[in-house]
mmCIF file of C-alpha atoms in Angstrom:
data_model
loop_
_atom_site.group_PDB
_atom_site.id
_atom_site.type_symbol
_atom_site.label_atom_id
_atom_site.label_comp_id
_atom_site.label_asym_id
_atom_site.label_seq_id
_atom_site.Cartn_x
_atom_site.Cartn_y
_atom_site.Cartn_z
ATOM 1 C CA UNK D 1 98.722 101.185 116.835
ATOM 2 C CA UNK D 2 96.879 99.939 113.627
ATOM 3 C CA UNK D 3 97.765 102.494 110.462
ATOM 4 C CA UNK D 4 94.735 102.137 108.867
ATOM 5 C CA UNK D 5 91.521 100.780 111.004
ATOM 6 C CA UNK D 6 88.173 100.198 109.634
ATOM 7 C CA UNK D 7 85.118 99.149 111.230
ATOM 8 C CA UNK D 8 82.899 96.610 111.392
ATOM 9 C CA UNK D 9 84.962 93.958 109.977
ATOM 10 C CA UNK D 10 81.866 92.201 108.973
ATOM 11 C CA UNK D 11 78.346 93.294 108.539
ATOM 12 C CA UNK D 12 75.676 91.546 107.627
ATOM 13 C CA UNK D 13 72.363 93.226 106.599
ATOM 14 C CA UNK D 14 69.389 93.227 104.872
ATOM 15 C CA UNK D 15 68.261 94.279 101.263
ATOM 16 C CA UNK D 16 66.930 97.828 101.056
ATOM 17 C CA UNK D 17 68.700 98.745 104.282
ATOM 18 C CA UNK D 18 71.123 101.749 104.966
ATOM 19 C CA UNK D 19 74.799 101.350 106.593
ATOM 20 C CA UNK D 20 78.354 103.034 106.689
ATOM 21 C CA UNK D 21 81.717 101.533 107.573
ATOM 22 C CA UNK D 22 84.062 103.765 109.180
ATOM 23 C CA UNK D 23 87.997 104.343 108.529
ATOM 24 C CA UNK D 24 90.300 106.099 110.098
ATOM 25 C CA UNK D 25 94.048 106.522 109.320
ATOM 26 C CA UNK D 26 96.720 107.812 111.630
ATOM 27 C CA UNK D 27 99.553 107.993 109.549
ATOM 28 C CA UNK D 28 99.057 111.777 108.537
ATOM 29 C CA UNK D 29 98.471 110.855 104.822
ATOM 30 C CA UNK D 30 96.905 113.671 102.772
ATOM 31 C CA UNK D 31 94.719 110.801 100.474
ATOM 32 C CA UNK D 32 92.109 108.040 101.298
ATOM 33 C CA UNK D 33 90.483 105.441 98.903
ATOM 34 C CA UNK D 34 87.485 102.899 99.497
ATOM 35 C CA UNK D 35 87.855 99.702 96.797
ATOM 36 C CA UNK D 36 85.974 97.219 96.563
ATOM 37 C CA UNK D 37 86.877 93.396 96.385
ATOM 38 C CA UNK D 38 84.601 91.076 94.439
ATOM 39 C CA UNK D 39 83.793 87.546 94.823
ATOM 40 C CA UNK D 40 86.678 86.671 92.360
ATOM 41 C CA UNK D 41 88.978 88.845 94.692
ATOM 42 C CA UNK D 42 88.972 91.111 91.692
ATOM 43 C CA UNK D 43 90.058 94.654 93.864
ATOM 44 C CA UNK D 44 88.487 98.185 91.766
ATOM 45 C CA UNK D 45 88.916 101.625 92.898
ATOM 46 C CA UNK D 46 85.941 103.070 94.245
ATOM 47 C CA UNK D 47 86.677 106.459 95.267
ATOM 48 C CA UNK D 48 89.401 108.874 96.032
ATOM 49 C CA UNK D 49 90.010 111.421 97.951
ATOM 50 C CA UNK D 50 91.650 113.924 99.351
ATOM 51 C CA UNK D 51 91.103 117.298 100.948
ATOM 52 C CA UNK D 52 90.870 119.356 97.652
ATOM 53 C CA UNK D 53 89.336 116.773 95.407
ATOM 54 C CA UNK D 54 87.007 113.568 95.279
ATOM 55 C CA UNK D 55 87.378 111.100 92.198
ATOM 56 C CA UNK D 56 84.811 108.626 92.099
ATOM 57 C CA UNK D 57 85.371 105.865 89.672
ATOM 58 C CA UNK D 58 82.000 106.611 87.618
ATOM 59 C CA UNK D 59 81.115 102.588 87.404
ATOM 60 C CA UNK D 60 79.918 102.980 91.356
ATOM 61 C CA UNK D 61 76.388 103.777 91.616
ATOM 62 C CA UNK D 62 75.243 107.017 93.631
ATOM 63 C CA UNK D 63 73.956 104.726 96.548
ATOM 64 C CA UNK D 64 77.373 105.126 97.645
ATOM 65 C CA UNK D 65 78.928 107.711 98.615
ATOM 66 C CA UNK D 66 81.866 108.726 100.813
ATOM 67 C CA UNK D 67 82.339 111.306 103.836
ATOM 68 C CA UNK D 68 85.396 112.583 105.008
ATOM 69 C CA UNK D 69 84.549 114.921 108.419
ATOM 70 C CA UNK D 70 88.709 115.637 108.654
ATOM 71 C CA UNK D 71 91.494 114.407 106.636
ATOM 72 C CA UNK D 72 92.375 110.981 108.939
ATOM 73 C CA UNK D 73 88.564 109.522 108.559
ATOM 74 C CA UNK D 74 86.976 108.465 105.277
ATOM 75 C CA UNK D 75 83.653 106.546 105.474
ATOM 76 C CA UNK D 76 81.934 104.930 103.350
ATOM 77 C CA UNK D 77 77.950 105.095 103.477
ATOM 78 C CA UNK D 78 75.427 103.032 101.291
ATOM 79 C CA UNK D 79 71.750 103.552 100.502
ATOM 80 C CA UNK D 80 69.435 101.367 99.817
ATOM 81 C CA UNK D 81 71.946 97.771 99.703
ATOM 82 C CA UNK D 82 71.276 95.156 97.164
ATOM 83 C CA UNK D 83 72.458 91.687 96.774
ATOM 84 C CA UNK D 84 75.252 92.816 94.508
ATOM 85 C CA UNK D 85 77.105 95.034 97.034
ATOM 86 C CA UNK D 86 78.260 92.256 98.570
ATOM 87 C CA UNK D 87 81.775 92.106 99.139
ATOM 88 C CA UNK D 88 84.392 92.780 100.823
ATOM 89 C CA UNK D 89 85.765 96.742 101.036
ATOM 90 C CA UNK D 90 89.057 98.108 101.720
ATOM 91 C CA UNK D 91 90.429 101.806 102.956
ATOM 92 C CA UNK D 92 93.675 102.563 101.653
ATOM 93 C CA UNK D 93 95.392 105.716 102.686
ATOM 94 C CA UNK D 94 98.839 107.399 101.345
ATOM 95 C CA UNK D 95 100.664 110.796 100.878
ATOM 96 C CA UNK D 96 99.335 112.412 98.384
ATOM 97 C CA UNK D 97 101.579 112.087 94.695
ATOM 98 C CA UNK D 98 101.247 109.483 92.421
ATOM 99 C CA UNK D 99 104.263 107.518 93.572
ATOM 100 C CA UNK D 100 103.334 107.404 97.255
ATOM 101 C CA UNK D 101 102.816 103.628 98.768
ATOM 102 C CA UNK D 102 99.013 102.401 99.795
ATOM 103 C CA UNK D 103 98.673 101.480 103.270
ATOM 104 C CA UNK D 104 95.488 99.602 103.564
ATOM 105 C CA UNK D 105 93.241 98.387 106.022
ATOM 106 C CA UNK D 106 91.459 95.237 107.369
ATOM 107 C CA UNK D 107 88.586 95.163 104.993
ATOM 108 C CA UNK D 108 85.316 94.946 105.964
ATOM 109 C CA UNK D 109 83.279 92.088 104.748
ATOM 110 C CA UNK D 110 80.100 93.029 103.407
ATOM 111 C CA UNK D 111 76.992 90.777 103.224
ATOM 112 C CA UNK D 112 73.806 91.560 102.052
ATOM 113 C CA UNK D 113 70.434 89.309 102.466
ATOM 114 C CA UNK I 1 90.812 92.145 78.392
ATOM 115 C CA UNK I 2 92.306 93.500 81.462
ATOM 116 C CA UNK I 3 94.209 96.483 81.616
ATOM 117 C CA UNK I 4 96.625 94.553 84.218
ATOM 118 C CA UNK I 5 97.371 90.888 83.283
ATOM 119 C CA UNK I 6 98.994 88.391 86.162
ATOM 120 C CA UNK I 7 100.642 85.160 85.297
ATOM 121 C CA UNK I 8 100.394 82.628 85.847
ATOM 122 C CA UNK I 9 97.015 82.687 88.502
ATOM 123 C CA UNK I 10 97.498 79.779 90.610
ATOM 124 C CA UNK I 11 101.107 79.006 91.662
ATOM 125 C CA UNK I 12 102.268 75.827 93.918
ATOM 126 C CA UNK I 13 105.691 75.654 94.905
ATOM 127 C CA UNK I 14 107.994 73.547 97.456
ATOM 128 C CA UNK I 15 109.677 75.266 99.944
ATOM 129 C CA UNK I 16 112.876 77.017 98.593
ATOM 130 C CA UNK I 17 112.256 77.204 95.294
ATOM 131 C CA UNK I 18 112.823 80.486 93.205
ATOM 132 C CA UNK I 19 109.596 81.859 92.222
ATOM 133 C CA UNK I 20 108.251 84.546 89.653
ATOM 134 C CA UNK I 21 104.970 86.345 89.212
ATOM 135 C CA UNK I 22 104.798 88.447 86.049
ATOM 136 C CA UNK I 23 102.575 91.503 85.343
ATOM 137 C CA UNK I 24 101.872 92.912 82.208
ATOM 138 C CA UNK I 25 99.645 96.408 81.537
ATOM 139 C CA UNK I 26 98.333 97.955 78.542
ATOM 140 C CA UNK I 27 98.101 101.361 79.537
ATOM 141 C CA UNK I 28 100.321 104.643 80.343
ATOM 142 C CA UNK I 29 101.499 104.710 84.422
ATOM 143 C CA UNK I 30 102.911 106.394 87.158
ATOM 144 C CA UNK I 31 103.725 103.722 89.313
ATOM 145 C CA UNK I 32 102.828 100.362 89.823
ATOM 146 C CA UNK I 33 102.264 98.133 93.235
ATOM 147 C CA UNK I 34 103.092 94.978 94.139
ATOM 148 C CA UNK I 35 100.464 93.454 97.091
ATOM 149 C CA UNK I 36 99.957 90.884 99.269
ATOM 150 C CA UNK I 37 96.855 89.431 100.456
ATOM 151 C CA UNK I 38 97.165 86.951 103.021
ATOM 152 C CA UNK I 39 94.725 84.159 103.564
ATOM 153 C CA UNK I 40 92.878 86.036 106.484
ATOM 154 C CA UNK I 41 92.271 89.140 103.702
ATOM 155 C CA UNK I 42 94.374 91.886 104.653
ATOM 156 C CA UNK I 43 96.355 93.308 102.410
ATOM 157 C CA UNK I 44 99.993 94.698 102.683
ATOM 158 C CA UNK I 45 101.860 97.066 99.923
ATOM 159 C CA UNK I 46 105.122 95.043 98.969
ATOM 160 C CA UNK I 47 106.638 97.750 96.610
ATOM 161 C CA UNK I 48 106.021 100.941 94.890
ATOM 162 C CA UNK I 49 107.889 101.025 91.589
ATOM 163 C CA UNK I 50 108.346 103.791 88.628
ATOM 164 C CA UNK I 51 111.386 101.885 87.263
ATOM 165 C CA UNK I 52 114.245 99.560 87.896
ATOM 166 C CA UNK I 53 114.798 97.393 90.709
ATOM 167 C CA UNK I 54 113.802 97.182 94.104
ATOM 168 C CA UNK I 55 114.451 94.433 96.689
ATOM 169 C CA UNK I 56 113.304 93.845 100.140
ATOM 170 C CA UNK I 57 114.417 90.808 101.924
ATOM 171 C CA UNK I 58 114.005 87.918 100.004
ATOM 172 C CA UNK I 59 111.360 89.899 97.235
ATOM 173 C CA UNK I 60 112.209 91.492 94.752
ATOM 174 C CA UNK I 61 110.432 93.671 92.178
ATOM 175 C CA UNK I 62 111.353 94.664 88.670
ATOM 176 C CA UNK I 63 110.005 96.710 86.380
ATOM 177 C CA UNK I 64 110.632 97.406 82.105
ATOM 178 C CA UNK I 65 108.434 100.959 81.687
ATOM 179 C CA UNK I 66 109.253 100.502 77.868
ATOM 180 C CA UNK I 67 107.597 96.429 77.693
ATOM 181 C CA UNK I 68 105.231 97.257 80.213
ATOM 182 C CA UNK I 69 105.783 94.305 82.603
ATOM 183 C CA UNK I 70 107.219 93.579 86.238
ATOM 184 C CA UNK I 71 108.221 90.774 87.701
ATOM 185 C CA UNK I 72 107.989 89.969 91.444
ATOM 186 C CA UNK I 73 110.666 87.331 92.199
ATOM 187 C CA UNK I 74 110.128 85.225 96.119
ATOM 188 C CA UNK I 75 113.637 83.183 96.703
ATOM 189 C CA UNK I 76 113.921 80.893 99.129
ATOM 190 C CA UNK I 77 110.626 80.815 99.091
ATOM 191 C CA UNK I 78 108.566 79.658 102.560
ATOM 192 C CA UNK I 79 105.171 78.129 103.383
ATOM 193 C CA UNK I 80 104.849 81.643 104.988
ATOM 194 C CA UNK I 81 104.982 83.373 101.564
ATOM 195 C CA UNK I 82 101.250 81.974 100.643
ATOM 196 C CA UNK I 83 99.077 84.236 99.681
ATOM 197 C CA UNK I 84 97.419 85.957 96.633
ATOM 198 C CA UNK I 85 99.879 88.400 95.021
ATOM 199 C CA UNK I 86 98.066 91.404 93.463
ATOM 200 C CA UNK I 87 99.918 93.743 90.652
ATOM 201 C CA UNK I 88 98.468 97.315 90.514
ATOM 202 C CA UNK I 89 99.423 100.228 88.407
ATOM 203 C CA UNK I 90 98.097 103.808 89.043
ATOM 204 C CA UNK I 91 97.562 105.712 85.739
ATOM 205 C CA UNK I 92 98.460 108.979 84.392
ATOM 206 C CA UNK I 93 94.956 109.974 85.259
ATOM 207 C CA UNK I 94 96.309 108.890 88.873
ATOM 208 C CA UNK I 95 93.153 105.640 89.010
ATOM 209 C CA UNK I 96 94.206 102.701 90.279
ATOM 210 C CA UNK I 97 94.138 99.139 88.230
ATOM 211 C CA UNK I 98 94.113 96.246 89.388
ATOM 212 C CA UNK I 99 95.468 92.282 88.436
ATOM 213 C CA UNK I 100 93.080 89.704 88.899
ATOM 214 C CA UNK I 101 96.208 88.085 91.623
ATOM 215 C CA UNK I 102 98.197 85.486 91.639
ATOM 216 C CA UNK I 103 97.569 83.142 94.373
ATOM 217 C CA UNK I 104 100.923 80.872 95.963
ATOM 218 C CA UNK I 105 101.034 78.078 97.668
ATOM 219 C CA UNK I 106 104.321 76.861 99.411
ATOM 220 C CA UNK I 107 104.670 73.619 100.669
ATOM 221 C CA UNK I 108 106.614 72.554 103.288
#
């Protein structure tokens, strides 16, 4: 059984349109993430979350914006794409604390036309 | 500059040679991460660290809280370690930051 799955694995859309990628963690971890992996493979946070408390790293623009309907699923849905949004995005999951290890998924390969 | 700094970026090795990443960070942590993306893009968490030594197989991880670096040390090292090795720390403010990677080549 995958950990952490995510789906699609790729996506390809067009500008202006709206989509969500799903994730979904079975490992009972109290804390999801979405980052986001550049063209230079550079990874950034994107969000965090858990179920008292979202952190959203304030550099992501509000056309994203994360659901969580229970604490194994965290997806990630985007308004209005752009060119720039492509990329590739990961789920991460972990127990909650600070010094808990990231289990992450597949990544989902993002392209926008 | 980078809160996280990886050296060096590109690393090509034979097979069975000792190898070491380094990771330097600027800022106050928690914990820091050692990952590994392999060439088809997933990602896997090597180590968690807060301090000292950990070792796992043939990796191992250091860290020195008070010089702010790690060190992830491959030996023995096999074609099957390629891949782009990723320091992260997680701050006080409990963000994540992330190296720009390291990426290894072993060949056979």
């Amino acid at each position: 059984d995958t950990a952490v799955s995510q789906t699609p694995k790729y996506l390809v859309t067009q500008m202006g349109n709206d989509k969500s990628i799903k994730c979904e963690q079975n490992l009972g971890h109290d804390t999801m993430y979405w980052y986001k992996q550049d063209s230079k493979k550079f990874l950034k946070i994107m969000f965090s979350y858990n179920n008292k408390e979202l952190i959203i790293n304030e550099t992501v623009p509000n056309r994203f914006s994360p659901k969580s309907p229970d604490k194994a699923h965290l997806n990630l849905h985007i308004n209005s794409l752009e060119l720039g949004d492509s990329a590739v995005y990961f789920c991460a999951s972990s127990r909650t604390g600070t010094g808990e290890k990231l289990f992450f998924g597949s990544g989902t390969q993002l392209s926008v036309l | 500059k980078n809160e996280v700094e990886q050296s060096p970026q590109n690393l090509t090795a034979q097979e069975g040679e000792f190898i070491t990443i380094n990771c330097s960070y600027s800022v106050g942590i928690s914990a820091l991460h050692w990952l590994q993306q392999h060439p088809g893009g997933g990602i896997v968490s090597l180590f968690m660290l807060s301090s000292g030594k950990k070792k796992h197989g043939r990796l191992i991880a250091t860290i020195n809280i008070q010089e702010k670096h790690s060190s992830l040390h491959i030996t023995a090292s096999h074609p099957r370690d390629s891949a782009v090795y990723i320091c992260a720390v997680r701050s006080r403010f409990d963000d994540m930051r992330f190296g720009a990677g390291t990426r290894l080549t072993v060949k056979p």
